[in-house]
Coordinates of C-alpha atoms and ligand atoms in Angstrom, one line a residue:
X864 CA -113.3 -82.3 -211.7
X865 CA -111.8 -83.6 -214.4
X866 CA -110.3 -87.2 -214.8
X867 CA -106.6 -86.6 -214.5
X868 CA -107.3 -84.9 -211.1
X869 CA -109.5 -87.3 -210.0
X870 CA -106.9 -90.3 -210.4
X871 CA -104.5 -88.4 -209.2
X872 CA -106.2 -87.9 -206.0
X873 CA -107.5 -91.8 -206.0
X874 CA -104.0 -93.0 -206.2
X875 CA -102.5 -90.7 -203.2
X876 CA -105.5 -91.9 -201.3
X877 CA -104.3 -95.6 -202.1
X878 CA -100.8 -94.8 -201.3
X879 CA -101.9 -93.5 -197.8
X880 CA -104.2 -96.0 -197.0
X881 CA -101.5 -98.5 -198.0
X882 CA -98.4 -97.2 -195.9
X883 CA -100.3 -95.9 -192.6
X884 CA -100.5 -99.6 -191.1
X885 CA -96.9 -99.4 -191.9
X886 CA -95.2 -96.3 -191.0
X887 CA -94.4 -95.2 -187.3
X888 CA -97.8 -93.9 -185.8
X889 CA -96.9 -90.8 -184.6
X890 CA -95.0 -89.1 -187.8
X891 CA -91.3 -87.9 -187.0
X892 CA -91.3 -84.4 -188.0
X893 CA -90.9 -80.8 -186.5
X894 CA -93.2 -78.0 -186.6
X895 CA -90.2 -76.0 -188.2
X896 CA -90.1 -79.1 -191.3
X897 CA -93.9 -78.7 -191.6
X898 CA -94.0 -75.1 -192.0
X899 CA -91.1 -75.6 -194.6
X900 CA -92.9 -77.8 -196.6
X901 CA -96.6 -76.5 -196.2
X902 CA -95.8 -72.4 -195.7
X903 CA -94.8 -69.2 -197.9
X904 CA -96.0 -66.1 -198.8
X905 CA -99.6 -65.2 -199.4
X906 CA -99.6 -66.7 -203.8
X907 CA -100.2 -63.2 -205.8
X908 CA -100.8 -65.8 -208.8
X909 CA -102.8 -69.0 -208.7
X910 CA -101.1 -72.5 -209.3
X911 CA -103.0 -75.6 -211.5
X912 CA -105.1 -77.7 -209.2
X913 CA -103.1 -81.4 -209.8
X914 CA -99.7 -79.2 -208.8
X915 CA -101.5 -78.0 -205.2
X916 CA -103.0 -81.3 -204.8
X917 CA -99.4 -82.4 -205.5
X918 CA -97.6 -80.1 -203.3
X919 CA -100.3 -80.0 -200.3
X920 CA -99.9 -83.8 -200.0
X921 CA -96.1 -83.7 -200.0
X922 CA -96.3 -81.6 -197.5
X923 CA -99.4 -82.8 -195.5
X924 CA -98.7 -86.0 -195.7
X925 CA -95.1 -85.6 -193.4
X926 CA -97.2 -84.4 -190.5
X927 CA -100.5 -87.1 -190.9
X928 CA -101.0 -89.3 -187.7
X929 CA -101.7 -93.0 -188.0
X930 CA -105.2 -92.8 -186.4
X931 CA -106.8 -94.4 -189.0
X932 CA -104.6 -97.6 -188.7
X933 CA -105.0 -100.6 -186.4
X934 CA -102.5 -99.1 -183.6
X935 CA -103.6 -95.4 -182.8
X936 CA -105.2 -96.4 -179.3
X937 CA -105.0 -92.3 -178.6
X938 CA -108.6 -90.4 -177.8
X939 CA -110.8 -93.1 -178.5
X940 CA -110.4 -91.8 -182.1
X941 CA -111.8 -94.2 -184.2
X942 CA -110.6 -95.4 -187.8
X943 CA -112.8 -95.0 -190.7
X944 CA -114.3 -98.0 -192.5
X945 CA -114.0 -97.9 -196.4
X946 CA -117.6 -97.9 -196.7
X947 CA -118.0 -94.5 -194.7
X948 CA -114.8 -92.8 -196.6
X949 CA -116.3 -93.8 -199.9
X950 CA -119.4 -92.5 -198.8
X951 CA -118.4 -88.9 -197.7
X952 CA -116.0 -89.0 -200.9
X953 CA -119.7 -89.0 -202.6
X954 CA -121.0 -85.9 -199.9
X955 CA -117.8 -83.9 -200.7
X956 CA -118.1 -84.1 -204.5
X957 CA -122.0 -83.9 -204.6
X958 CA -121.4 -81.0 -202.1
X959 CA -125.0 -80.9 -200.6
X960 CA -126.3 -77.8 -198.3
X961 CA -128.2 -80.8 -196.0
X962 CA -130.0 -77.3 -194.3
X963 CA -133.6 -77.8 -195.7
X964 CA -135.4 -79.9 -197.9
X965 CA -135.8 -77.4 -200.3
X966 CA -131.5 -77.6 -200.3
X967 CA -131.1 -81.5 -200.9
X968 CA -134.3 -83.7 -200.4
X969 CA -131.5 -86.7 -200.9
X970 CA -129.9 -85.5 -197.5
X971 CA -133.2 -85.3 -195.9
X972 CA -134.4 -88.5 -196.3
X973 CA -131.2 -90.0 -195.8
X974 CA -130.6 -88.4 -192.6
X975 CA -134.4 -89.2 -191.8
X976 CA -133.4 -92.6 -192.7
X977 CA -130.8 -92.9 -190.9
X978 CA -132.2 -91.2 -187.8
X979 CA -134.8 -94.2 -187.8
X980 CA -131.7 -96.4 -187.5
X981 CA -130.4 -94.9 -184.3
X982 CA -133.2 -94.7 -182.4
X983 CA -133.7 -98.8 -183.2
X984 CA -129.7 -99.3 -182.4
X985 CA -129.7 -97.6 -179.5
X986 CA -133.0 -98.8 -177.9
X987 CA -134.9 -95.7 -177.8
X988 CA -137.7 -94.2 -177.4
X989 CA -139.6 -94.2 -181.1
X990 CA -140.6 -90.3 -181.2
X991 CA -136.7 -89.7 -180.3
X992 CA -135.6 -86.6 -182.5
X993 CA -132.4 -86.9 -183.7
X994 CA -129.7 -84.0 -185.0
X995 CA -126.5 -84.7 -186.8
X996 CA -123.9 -82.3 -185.6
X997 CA -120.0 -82.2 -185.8
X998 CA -119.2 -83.9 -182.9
X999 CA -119.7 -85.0 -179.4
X1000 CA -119.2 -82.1 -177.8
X1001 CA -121.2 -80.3 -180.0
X1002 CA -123.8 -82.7 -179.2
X1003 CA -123.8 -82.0 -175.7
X1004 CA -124.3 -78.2 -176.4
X1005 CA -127.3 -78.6 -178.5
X1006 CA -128.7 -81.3 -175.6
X1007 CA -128.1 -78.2 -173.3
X1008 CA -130.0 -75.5 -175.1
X1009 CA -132.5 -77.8 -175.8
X1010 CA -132.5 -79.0 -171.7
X1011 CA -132.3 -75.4 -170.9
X1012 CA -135.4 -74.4 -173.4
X1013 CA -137.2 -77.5 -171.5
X1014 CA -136.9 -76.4 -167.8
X1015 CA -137.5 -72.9 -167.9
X1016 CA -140.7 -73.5 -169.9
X1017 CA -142.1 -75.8 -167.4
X1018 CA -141.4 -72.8 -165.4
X1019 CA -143.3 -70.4 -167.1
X1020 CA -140.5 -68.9 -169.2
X1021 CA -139.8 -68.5 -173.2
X1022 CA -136.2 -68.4 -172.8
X1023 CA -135.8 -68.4 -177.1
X1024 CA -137.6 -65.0 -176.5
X1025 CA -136.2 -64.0 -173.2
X1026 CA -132.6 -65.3 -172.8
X1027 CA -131.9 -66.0 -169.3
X1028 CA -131.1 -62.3 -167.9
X1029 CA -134.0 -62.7 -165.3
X1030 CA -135.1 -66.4 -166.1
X1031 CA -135.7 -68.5 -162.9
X1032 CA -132.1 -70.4 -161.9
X1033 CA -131.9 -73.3 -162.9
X1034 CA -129.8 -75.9 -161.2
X1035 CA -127.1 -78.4 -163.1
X1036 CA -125.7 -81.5 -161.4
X1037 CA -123.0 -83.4 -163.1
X1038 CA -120.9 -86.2 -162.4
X1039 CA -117.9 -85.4 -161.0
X1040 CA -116.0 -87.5 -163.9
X1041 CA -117.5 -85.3 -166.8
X1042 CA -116.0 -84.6 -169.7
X1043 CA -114.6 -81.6 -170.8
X1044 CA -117.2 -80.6 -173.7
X1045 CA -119.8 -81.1 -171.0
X1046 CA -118.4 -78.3 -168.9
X1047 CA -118.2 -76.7 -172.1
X1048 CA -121.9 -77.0 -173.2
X1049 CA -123.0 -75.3 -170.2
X1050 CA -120.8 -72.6 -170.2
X1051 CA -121.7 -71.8 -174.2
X1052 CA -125.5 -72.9 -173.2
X1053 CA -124.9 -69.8 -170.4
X1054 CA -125.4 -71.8 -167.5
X1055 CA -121.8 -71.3 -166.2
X1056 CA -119.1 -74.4 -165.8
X1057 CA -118.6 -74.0 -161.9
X1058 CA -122.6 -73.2 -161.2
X1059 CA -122.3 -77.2 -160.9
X1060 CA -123.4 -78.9 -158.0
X1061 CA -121.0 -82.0 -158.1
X1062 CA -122.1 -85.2 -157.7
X1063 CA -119.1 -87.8 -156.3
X1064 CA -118.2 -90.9 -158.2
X1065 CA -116.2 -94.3 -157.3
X1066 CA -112.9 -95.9 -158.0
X1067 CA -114.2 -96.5 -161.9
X1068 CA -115.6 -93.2 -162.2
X1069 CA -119.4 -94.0 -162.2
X1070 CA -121.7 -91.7 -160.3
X1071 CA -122.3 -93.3 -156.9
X1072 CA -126.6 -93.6 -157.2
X1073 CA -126.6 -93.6 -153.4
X1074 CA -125.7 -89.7 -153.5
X1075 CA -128.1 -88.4 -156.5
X1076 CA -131.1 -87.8 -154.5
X1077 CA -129.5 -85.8 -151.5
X1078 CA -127.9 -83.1 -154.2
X1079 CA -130.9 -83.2 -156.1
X1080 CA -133.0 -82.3 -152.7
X1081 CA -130.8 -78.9 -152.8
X1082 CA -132.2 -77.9 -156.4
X1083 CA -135.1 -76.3 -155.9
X1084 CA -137.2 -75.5 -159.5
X1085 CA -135.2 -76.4 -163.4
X1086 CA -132.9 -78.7 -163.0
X1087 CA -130.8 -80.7 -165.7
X1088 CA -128.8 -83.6 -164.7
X1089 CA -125.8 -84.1 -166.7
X1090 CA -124.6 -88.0 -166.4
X1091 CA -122.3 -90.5 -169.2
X1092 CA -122.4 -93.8 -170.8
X1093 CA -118.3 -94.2 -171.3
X1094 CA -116.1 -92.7 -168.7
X1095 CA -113.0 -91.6 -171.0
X1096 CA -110.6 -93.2 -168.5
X1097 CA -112.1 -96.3 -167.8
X1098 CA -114.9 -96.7 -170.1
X1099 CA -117.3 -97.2 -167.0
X1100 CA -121.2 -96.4 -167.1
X1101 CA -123.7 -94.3 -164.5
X1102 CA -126.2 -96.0 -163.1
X1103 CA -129.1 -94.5 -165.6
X1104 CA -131.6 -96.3 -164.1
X1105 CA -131.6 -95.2 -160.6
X1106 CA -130.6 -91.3 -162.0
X1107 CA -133.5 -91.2 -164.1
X1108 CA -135.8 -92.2 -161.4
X1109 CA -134.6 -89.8 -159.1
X1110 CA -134.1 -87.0 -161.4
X1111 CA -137.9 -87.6 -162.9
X1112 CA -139.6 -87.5 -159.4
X1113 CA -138.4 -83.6 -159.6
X1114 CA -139.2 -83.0 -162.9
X1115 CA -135.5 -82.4 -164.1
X1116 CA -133.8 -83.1 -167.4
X1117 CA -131.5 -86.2 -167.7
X1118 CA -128.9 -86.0 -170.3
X1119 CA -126.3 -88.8 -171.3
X1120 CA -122.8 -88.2 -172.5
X1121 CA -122.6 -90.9 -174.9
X1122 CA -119.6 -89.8 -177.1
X1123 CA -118.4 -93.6 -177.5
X1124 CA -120.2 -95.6 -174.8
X1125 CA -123.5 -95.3 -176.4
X1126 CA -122.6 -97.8 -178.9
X1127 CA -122.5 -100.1 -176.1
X1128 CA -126.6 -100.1 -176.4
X1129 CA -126.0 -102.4 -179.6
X1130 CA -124.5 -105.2 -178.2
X1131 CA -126.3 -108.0 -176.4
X1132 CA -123.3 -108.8 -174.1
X1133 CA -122.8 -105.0 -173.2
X1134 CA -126.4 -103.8 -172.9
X1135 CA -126.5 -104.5 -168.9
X1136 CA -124.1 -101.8 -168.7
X1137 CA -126.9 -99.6 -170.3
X1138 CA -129.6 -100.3 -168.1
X1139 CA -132.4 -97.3 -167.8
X1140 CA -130.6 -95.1 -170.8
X1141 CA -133.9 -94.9 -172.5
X1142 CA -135.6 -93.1 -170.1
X1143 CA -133.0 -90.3 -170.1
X1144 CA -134.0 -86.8 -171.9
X1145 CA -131.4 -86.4 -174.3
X1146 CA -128.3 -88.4 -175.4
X1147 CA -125.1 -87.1 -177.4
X1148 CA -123.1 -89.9 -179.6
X1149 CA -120.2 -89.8 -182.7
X1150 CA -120.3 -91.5 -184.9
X1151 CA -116.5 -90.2 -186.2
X1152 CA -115.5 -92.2 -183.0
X1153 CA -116.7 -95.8 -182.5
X1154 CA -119.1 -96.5 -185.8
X1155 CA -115.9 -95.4 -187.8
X1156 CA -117.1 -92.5 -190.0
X1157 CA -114.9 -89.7 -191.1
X1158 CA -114.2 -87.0 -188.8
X1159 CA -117.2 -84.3 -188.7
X1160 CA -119.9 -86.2 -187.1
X1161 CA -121.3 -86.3 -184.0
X1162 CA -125.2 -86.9 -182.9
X1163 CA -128.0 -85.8 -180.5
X1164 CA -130.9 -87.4 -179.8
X1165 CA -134.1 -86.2 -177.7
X1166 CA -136.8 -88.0 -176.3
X1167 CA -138.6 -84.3 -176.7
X1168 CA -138.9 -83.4 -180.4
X1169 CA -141.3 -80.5 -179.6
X1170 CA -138.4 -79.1 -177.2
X1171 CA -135.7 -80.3 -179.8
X1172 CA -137.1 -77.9 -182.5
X1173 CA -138.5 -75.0 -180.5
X1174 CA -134.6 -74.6 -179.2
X1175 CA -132.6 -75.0 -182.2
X1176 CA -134.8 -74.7 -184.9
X1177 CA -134.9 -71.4 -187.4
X1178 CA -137.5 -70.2 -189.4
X1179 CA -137.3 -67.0 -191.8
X1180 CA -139.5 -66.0 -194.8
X1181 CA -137.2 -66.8 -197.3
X1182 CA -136.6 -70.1 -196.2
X1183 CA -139.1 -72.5 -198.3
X1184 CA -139.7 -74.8 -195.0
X1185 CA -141.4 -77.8 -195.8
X1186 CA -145.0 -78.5 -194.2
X1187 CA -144.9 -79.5 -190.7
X1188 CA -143.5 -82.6 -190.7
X1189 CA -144.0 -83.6 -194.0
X1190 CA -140.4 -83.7 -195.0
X1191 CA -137.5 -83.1 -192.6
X1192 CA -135.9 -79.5 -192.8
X1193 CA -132.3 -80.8 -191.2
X1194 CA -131.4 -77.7 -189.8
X1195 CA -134.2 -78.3 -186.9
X1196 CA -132.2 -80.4 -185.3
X1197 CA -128.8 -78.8 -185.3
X1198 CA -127.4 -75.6 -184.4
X1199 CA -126.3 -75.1 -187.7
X1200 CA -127.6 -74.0 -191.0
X1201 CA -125.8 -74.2 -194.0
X1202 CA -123.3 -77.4 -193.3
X1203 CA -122.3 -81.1 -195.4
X1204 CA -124.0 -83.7 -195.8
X1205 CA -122.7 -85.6 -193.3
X1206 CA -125.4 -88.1 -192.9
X1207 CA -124.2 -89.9 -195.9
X1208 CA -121.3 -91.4 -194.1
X1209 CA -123.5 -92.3 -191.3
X1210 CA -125.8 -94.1 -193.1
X1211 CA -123.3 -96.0 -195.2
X1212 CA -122.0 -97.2 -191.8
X1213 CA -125.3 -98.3 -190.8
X1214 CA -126.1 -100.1 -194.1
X1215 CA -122.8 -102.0 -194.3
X1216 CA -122.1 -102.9 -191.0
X1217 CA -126.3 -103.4 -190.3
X1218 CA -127.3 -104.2 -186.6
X1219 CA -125.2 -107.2 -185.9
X1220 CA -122.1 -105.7 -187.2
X1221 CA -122.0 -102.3 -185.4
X1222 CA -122.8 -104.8 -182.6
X1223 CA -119.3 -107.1 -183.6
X1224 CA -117.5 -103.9 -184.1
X1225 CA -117.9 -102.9 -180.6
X1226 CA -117.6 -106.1 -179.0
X1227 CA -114.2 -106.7 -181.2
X1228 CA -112.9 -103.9 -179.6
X1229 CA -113.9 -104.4 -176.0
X1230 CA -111.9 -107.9 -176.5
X1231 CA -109.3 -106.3 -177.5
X1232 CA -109.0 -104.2 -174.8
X1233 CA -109.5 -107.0 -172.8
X1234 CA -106.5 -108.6 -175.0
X1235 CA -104.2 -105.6 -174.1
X1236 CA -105.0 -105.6 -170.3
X1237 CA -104.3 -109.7 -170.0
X1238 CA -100.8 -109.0 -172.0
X1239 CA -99.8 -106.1 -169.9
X1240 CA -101.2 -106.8 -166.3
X1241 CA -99.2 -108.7 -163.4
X1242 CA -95.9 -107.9 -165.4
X1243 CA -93.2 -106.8 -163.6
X1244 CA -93.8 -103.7 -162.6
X1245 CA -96.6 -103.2 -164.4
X1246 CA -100.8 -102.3 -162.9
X1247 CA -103.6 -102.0 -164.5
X1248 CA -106.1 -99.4 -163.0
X1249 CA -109.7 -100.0 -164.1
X1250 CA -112.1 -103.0 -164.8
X1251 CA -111.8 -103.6 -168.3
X1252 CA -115.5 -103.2 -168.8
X1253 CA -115.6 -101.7 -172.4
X1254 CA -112.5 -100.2 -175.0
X1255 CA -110.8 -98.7 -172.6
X1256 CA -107.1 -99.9 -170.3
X1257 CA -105.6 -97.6 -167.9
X1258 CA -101.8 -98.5 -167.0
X1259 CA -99.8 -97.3 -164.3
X1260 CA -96.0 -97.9 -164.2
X1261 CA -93.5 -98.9 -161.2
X1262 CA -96.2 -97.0 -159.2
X1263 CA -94.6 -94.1 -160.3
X1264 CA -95.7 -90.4 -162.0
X1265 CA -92.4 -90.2 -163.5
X1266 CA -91.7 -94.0 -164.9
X1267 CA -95.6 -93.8 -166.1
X1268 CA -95.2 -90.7 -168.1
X1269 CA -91.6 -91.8 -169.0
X1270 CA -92.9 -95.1 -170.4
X1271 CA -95.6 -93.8 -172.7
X1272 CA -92.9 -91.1 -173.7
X1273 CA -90.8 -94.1 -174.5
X1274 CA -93.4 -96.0 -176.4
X1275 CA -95.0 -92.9 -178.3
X1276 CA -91.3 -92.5 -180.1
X1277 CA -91.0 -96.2 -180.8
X1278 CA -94.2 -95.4 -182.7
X1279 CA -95.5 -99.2 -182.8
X1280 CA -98.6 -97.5 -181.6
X1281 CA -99.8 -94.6 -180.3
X1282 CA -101.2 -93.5 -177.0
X1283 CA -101.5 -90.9 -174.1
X1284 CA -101.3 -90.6 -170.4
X1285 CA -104.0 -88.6 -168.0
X1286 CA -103.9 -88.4 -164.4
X1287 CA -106.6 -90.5 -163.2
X1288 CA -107.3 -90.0 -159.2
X1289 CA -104.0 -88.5 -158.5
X1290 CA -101.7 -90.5 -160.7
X1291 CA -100.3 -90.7 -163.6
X1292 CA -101.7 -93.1 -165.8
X1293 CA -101.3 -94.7 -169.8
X1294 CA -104.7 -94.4 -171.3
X1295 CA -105.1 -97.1 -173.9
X1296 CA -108.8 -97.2 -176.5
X1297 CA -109.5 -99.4 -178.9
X1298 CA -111.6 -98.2 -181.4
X1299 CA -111.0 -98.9 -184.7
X1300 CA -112.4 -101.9 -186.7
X1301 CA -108.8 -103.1 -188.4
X1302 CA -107.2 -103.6 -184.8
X1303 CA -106.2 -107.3 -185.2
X1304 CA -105.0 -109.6 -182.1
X1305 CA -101.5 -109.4 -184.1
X1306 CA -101.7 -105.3 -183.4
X1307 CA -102.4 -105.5 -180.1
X1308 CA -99.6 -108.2 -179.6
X1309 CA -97.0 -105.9 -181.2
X1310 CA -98.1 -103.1 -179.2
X1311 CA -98.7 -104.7 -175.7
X1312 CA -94.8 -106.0 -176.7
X1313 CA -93.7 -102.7 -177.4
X1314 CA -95.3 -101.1 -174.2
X1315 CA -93.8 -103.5 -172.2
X1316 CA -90.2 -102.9 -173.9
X1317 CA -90.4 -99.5 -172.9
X1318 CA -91.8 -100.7 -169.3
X1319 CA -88.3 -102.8 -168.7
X1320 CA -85.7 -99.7 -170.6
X1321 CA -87.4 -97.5 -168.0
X1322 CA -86.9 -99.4 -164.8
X1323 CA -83.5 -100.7 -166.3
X1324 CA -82.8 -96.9 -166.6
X1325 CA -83.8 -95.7 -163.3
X1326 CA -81.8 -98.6 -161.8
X1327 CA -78.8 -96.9 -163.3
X1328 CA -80.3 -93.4 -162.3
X1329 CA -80.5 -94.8 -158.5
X1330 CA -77.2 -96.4 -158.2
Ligands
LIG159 C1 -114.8 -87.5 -177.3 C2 -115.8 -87.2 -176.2 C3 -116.6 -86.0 -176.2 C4 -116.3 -84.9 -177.3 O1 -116.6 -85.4 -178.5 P1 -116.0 -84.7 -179.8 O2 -116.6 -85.5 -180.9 O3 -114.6 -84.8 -179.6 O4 -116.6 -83.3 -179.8 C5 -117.5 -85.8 -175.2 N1 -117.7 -86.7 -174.3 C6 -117.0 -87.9 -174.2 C7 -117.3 -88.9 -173.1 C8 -116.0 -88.2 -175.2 O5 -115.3 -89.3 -175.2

């Protein structure tokens, strides 16, 4: 790349980074103004790279939403820290194929590094294997195959060899709160998203421990449990300990759904919440969500490396694999082959923050949260749902579907902040995350003020509605 290009794109990074904390969250633009600006016919001719880059960031940059400033407290989202951007800056232009050693012995040893890392962060188990995937979601697909490759081999089966036409059943409990990617991982992992048996929860969404052994007394043979650390709602935890225990008496796999709540295993005041996690199977975690990385990274982890690599791992002729275990082939751990370096970013994060600031991180934004729910609860009109216990608030408004949804309407154009509604246990509800490590007291100020602006137009409206 040559120099001109390069400070071109340096300065429209600045520019960004120096407006989003400014700009309304949400950007004001129609689908018919972005396909304007970003659409036309297929280009018979090529145009000069700085005029694309020119013209794709004119156009992009109308339709870019603030979740990497301190008021996007949508999807538990995440920012990214200027360490980790800088970092994957470095993946994109050294453009690594992290599949094998043979492909980039710098993203081996860095992801190998930085695999040693998580295992210490998150309290586990020191033979843990560890995969660095796209996502959460992807991370619970990879913990399935690897689950499923588990059970049916204590049973006597090779399902790599096999597949599963004819392989004995095997049984899946799940919380009743899980996520949607879970239900996703087991219909991709082919064990069907409604061959569930269900296991009830309580009023913050954790599984109810009381229950686990009576549905896992109907699962006779494989069985994987499927539980979470982070309910996405209220950012409530299972009880791991007393899941694990009961699970292991039967021989069945426990994996945690640890998208963001993992994280929670770093800090000293939130690790009660955690109790028991390390004696699950397998654990999925982003990083692109609480440790602030660029989008594109998720992780799994597994107490069962053997089972870890026999599922996902590839080998071919051609491929140059290293000596067992002499250097890490990345593609072992992943369902992918050829992919980024994503690592990098990851273990930039790691490096900057180090143990004690990954732990400040999280605990900045569970105060925070904490912060948002003091501001907005025992207002007029105004309830908040859940125990603040970690990032996450849940708001409901003039006990009402309509006001609630008309409220976060309401704030969402403002565009203060950002966030979005759910239904959580029949009702309508504002879902509110902190996640990101610029979100000051100041931002959460202006945005509980803003929320409850549009909390006092709404009722002031339906007033005028009723009369
Ligand atoms: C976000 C999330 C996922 C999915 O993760 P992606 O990174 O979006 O694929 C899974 N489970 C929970 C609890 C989540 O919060």
């Amino acid at each position: 790349m040559d120099r001109e290009l390069m400070q071109q794109v340096v300065d429209l990074a600045r520019r960004y980074h120096e407006r989003v904390p400014t700009e309304p969250v949400f950007p004001r633009v129609t689908v018919e103004e972005l396909r304007q600006a970003l659409g036309g016919p297929l280009p018979e001719k090529g145009a000069a790279a700085s005029d694309v880059v020119a013209h794709l960031a004119r156009g992009a940059e109308k339709g870019l939403v603030g979740s990497t400033g301190p008021r996007y407290f949508g999807f538990v989202i995440g920012g990214s820290l200027p360490v980790t951007t800088a970092a994957d800056w470095l993946a994109v232009t050294w453009d690594q194929n992290a599949c094998l050693f043979a492909t980039s012995p710098a993203a081996s040893v860095v992801e190998e590094v930085a695999a040693g890392w998580l295992r210490e962060l998150f309290g586990l188990p020191a033979k843990t294997s560890v995969g660095f995937v796209t996502g959460g979601g992807t991370a619970n697909f990879s913990a399935m195959v690897i689950a499923r490759h588990a059970v049916l081999e204590r049973a006597g089966w090779d399902v790599e060899k096999n597949g599963l036409q004819g392989a004995p059943p095997i049984h899946v409990v799940v919380s009743d709160e899980s996520h949607a990617t879970m239900l996703a991982a087991l219909r991709y992992a082919g064990l069907g998203a409604n061959n569930v048996k269900r296991v009830p929860c309580d009023g913050q969404g954790r599984v109810i421990a009381a229950n686990v052994p009576a549905v896992l007394a109907t699962c006779e043979g494989p069985t994987i449990v499927c539980c979470q650390a982070g309910n996405i709602a209220t950012g409530s935890f299972d009880p791991f300990e007393e899941i694990c225990e009961a699970a292991h008496e039967r021989a069945a796999w426990v994996h945690v759904d640890g998208a963001f709540g993992l994280w929670a295993a770093v800090s000293d005041r939130l690790r009660p919440l955690v109790r028991g996690l390390e004696r699950a199977d397998s654990w999925a975690v982003d990083a692109h969500k609480w440790l602030n990385v660029p989008y594109d990274s998720g992780i799994v982890l597994c107490a069962h490396p053997a089972a870890h690599r026999a599922a996902l791992g590839i080998s071919a002729e051609y491929l140059v694999q290293t000596e067992e275990d002499r250097e890490r082939d990345n593609f072992d751990w992943t369902p992918e082959f050829s992919r980024r370096a994503r690592g990098f970013a990851v273990y930039a994060a790691i490096q900057h923050l180090g143990r004690k600031g990954i732990a400040e991180l999280v605990d900045r934004c569970c105060a925070r949260a904490r912060q948002m729910g003091d501001l907005l609860r025992g207002q007029s009109g105004v309830a908040v749902l859940n125990d603040v216990v970690l990032n996450q608030v849940l708001v409901r408004f003039h006990d009402s579907d309509e006001a609630t949804r008309a409220v976060i309407d309401r704030v969402q154009r403002e565009g203060v902040c950002w966030l979005g509604g759910t239904t959580w246990h029949g009702m309508a509800a504002m879902r509110i995350s902190v996640s990101n490590w610029s979100t000051s007291e100041r931002d959460i100020e202006m945005s509980a003020e803003s929320i409850l602006k549009a909390a006092s137009a709404e009722s002031a409206q339906s007033a005028r509605r009723g009369r």
